[in-house]
Amino acid sequence: MYRSKVRQFVCGCGHRWGRMASVATRLYSGTSKSSTLPRETKVVVCGGGIAGLSVVYHLAKFGWRDIVLLEQGRLTSGTTWHAAGLIGQIRSSEVMTHMCLESVKLYESLEEETGMSTGLKVCGSLALAESKERMLDLQRKASRARAEGIECQFLSPSELEKMVPWIWTQDLQGALYIPGDCVANPTDTSMALAKGAKQNGVQIIEGVRVDSVETLRECVSQVRTNQGPVKCQYFINCGGMWAHELGMKCDPIVKIPLHPNEHQYLITKKMKEINTRGMPYIRDLDNDCYIRDWGEGFMVGGFAVKGKPVHTNGIPHPAEFASLPEDWDHFRPILDGFLKRVPAGDKAEVQQLFNGPESFTPDMAPLMGPASEVDNYWVMAGFNSAGIATCGGAGKVLAEWLMEGRPPFNTWPVDIRRFTKYQNNKKFLIDRVSETEGGHYKIAFPGAEYHTGRKLRCSPLYASHAAAGAVFGDRSGMETPKWFANMSDTEEYGFEAQTGTYGKPGWFDMVLSEYWACRETVCAMDMSFFTKFELKSEGSEALELLQKLCPNEMDMPVGHVVHTGMLNEWGGYENDCSVARLSPNYYFIICPSFQLARGYRWIERHLPSDGSVKFQNVTHLYGGLNVVGPRAREVLQKLTETSLKLSEFKPFMCTEIDLGYASKVRIISLTHTGEDGFVMYIRCEHALHVYDALKAAGRIYGIRDAGYNALRWLRLEKFYPYWGEDFVDDATPFEIGREHRVKFDKGVDFLGREALLRKREEGPRRHLAMFLVEDHDLDHDMWPWGGEAIYIDGKLTGYTTSTGYGPTLQKLVCLGWVTNRDQNSGEAREVTLDCIHHSKVEIEIAGRRFPAKGFLYPPAVPSRQISHV
């Protein structure tokens, strides 16, 4: 057995940080199990790990008072105490990177502030690349990191061997060295935060378990504890692996989708053969392990390709400083990776194999922000084994978000409202987190999809699409066709065609065919993933509500459709939707899939208290079918007696028609692509009949199915940005080219009006732009996939959002944000056409800069192709 590679196993009674954590919490004078539990306070925070302590520290530093933190056991005794303490700065999104950078700044300052060390040590890190694909992945990450001011450099195998002489380098392509990466002691860091919080008036009470959160009119009113109730205005769930369980005990239930896996690392004794002092910690990504110094030995851990969920029948309380039984079989791949990379590792003597629980989420990103179910209920949990690295900054972000009522920047990648109630199912979570853990070190190729937790929500056309060769993606839990493979190629172009390259994708030719069918003949697209709401009233109350929520004129004629945002008080987009007026007091609202939870709550919060407006989510009642292309009207006309002539059914109109055997099909003359056609919303029981009838009627025109990737290419060429992908709640209409959809003169003081008036006077300090990438070899160069740095005259100005190919324009197309800063003072100035039209624009793809042509407004797209690529 592989165990023989390690000479001696010593079964310890507990590893060093566990003993340190216990001692530290006893010595810390700022907490006490005998502290008096107040009966009323402003903020209650549940959880005394690094997350909860960071939140209360920052709230107090920002001036809030009457803050109480409740911990069911002792501080750090959940999962914080056994963290590995690695702090890597390069992360998957801008918000995650920002939070990690803020964590380092905070941990550096805490000792001076509190007199307590955090154990922070700037040692640097090495990310090893065994394959060319891994090296390319690191080049993309390094490109983004340098743009964000993170120092990093690539090392050849020989340079790496000089830096760390005891690792095997013969199979490596190279490594990325990040000198500013750190390690910290999780318990010391947490205790320093606790002391800093107490110095600013926070009351920290151990030994108090929060049993439930009670609400009044769907707003937090008080918490129930094992020592009695506490009234409060705000509740913040930082309960770690208990967070999901606690959310379930609220009425209404607050979804907090996370679940713990077992998470292991090995501690060795001092190694005489190797000097580990002062070495960078190592992430051997292709072998699923990390290696850091531990005393004069090693700590070796990693992320299992297939995680092992624990506590599937409930998490014990309080489980202070608890560990799980050693699981050598599950740890074997990580151990094998270590022994491969460190040949002298077979001489190591084992001090302990530690196994402890760690929470993971369905997409490997944290859960932060306001709950969509209950006002004043906030969440900060699910850090996927990156709590020490992230929480110092995350606590600051959440505190600012709570105090100001909006986040300090785009936090959508970590916003808890990105999930729906369907993704809070326990069986779903157990299956999904077994896969997400391995995603830490897996190359995140563009378009990769999870295999677990699928078919959670399916369109009524799912079976037909699957039979037609659809390759599906997951949009907010809804199975959505991405493209259609030829039936003979279904096995070849199945799940794996979505992964495996940063260059020209394997599905290119299939999507290209779908694209041209949409432009030249007719295609059918399943749009069931869109969120759909209905709003109605007896009188004019529904109209009055929409006039208040929307900047566009909502008093349009019956049978018309308006595209509008729903703005917050700062003028940012809380939602972006198409609204159809079905009758004088009856509206049908179509929103992005991401708005299923968030968008519903936003409208619900603004409903009149007298119940005069009826509002419901009807997403599950209607399938959506887009009929796109110049032949769309002809095909559909065969199925209905209602005239669909352009002269009678103009763009942005809607009605209910009979189509085939189906009645009351909602048909709207827009396609979300910029092409002619209609989108239909069909009761689910009729959807299959309508689809089959449509395919039969369109056969002579060569009708075919098309997926979301073709839709993406079509909308990018027309510069149609999407909420959640290109902009979120910090963007205003003036910044995304939609000022024409703001009607200041409609006679209603709509939400965000005053802010927009100020924005109009100032001019936009940033703007969403469209770029065509020049001098790019489609077949051999790497493609942009989102997150690439945009440079104007050599200065970083923003990052790309959505990207894709534009077959008519015969260019790669990127959307992205640009700013205009004074080169001397750095002051933000108005973004004008001259900023990009008369400047040198470049987009950096995997370290190489390509020239690009920029637009602030949609360029003309020829109605017909000239020649196919």
PDB file of C-alpha atoms in Angstrom, residues 2-3 5-12 15-16 82 84 263-269 271 289-295 297-303 326-328 331-339 342 345-356:
ATOM      1  CA  TYR A   2       0.955   3.631  -0.502  1.00  0.00           C
ATOM      2  CA  ARG A   3       1.157   4.022   3.270  1.00  0.00           C
ATOM      3  CA  LYS A   5       5.930   5.270   1.420  1.00  0.00           C
ATOM      4  CA  VAL A   6       5.747   7.079   4.739  1.00  0.00           C
ATOM      5  CA  ARG A   7       7.976   5.495   7.352  1.00  0.00           C
ATOM      6  CA  GLN A   8       6.014   6.193  10.472  1.00  0.00           C
ATOM      7  CA  PHE A   9       2.507   7.227  11.390  1.00  0.00           C
ATOM      8  CA  VAL A  10       1.960   8.803  14.775  1.00  0.00           C
ATOM      9  CA  CYS A  11      -1.627   9.119  15.867  1.00  0.00           C
ATOM     10  CA  GLY A  12      -1.666  12.534  17.564  1.00  0.00           C
ATOM     11  CA  HIS A  15      -2.812  19.111  15.892  1.00  0.00           C
ATOM     12  CA  ARG A  16      -1.032  22.269  16.993  1.00  0.00           C
ATOM     13  CA  HIS A  82      -8.377  24.238  11.484  1.00  0.00           C
ATOM     14  CA  ALA A  84      -4.625  26.006   6.513  1.00  0.00           C
ATOM     15  CA  HIS A 263     -11.322  18.326   4.205  1.00  0.00           C
ATOM     16  CA  GLN A 264      -7.927  16.876   5.100  1.00  0.00           C
ATOM     17  CA  TYR A 265      -4.308  17.821   5.380  1.00  0.00           C
ATOM     18  CA  LEU A 266      -1.184  16.044   6.529  1.00  0.00           C
ATOM     19  CA  ILE A 267       1.292  17.399   9.078  1.00  0.00           C
ATOM     20  CA  THR A 268       4.804  15.944   9.014  1.00  0.00           C
ATOM     21  CA  LYS A 269       7.482  16.041  11.638  1.00  0.00           C
ATOM     22  CA  MET A 271      12.554  16.812   8.035  1.00  0.00           C
ATOM     23  CA  CYS A 289      -2.253  19.341  -3.667  1.00  0.00           C
ATOM     24  CA  TYR A 290      -0.731  22.290  -1.848  1.00  0.00           C
ATOM     25  CA  ILE A 291       2.487  22.173   0.185  1.00  0.00           C
ATOM     26  CA  ARG A 292       3.549  24.692   2.819  1.00  0.00           C
ATOM     27  CA  ASP A 293       6.151  24.796   5.544  1.00  0.00           C
ATOM     28  CA  TRP A 294       5.065  23.693   8.999  1.00  0.00           C
ATOM     29  CA  GLY A 295       7.718  24.199  11.620  1.00  0.00           C
ATOM     30  CA  GLY A 297       8.327  20.007   8.162  1.00  0.00           C
ATOM     31  CA  PHE A 298       5.351  20.177   5.833  1.00  0.00           C
ATOM     32  CA  MET A 299       1.648  20.735   5.784  1.00  0.00           C
ATOM     33  CA  VAL A 300       0.218  18.926   2.742  1.00  0.00           C
ATOM     34  CA  GLY A 301      -3.401  19.354   1.720  1.00  0.00           C
ATOM     35  CA  GLY A 302      -5.551  19.766  -1.324  1.00  0.00           C
ATOM     36  CA  PHE A 303      -8.977  19.462  -2.857  1.00  0.00           C
ATOM     37  CA  GLU A 326      -8.828  10.027   9.352  1.00  0.00           C
ATOM     38  CA  ASP A 327      -9.653   8.903   5.844  1.00  0.00           C
ATOM     39  CA  TRP A 328      -6.432   7.713   4.249  1.00  0.00           C
ATOM     40  CA  PHE A 331      -6.512  11.387   0.984  1.00  0.00           C
ATOM     41  CA  ARG A 332      -4.463   9.046  -1.197  1.00  0.00           C
ATOM     42  CA  PRO A 333      -4.493  11.108  -4.458  1.00  0.00           C
ATOM     43  CA  ILE A 334      -3.258  14.174  -2.570  1.00  0.00           C
ATOM     44  CA  LEU A 335      -0.556  12.178  -0.815  1.00  0.00           C
ATOM     45  CA  ASP A 336       0.507  10.651  -4.126  1.00  0.00           C
ATOM     46  CA  GLY A 337       0.789  14.129  -5.600  1.00  0.00           C
ATOM     47  CA  PHE A 338       3.004  15.248  -2.734  1.00  0.00           C
ATOM     48  CA  LEU A 339       5.261  12.213  -2.997  1.00  0.00           C
ATOM     49  CA  VAL A 342       8.768  16.042  -3.327  1.00  0.00           C
ATOM     50  CA  GLY A 345       8.797  13.133   1.047  1.00  0.00           C
ATOM     51  CA  ASP A 346       8.912   9.351   1.377  1.00  0.00           C
ATOM     52  CA  LYS A 347      11.262   9.878   4.300  1.00  0.00           C
ATOM     53  CA  ALA A 348       8.762  12.050   6.151  1.00  0.00           C
ATOM     54  CA  GLU A 349       7.338  10.967   9.477  1.00  0.00           C
ATOM     55  CA  VAL A 350       3.662  11.740   9.905  1.00  0.00           C
ATOM     56  CA  GLN A 351       2.620  13.792  12.889  1.00  0.00           C
ATOM     57  CA  GLN A 352      -1.068  13.790  11.997  1.00  0.00           C
ATOM     58  CA  LEU A 353      -3.553  13.409   9.204  1.00  0.00           C
ATOM     59  CA  PHE A 354      -6.162  15.970  10.166  1.00  0.00           C
ATOM     60  CA  ASN A 355      -9.718  15.726   8.872  1.00  0.00           C
ATOM     61  CA  GLY A 356     -12.285  18.441   9.497  1.00  0.00           C
TER      62      GLY A 356
END
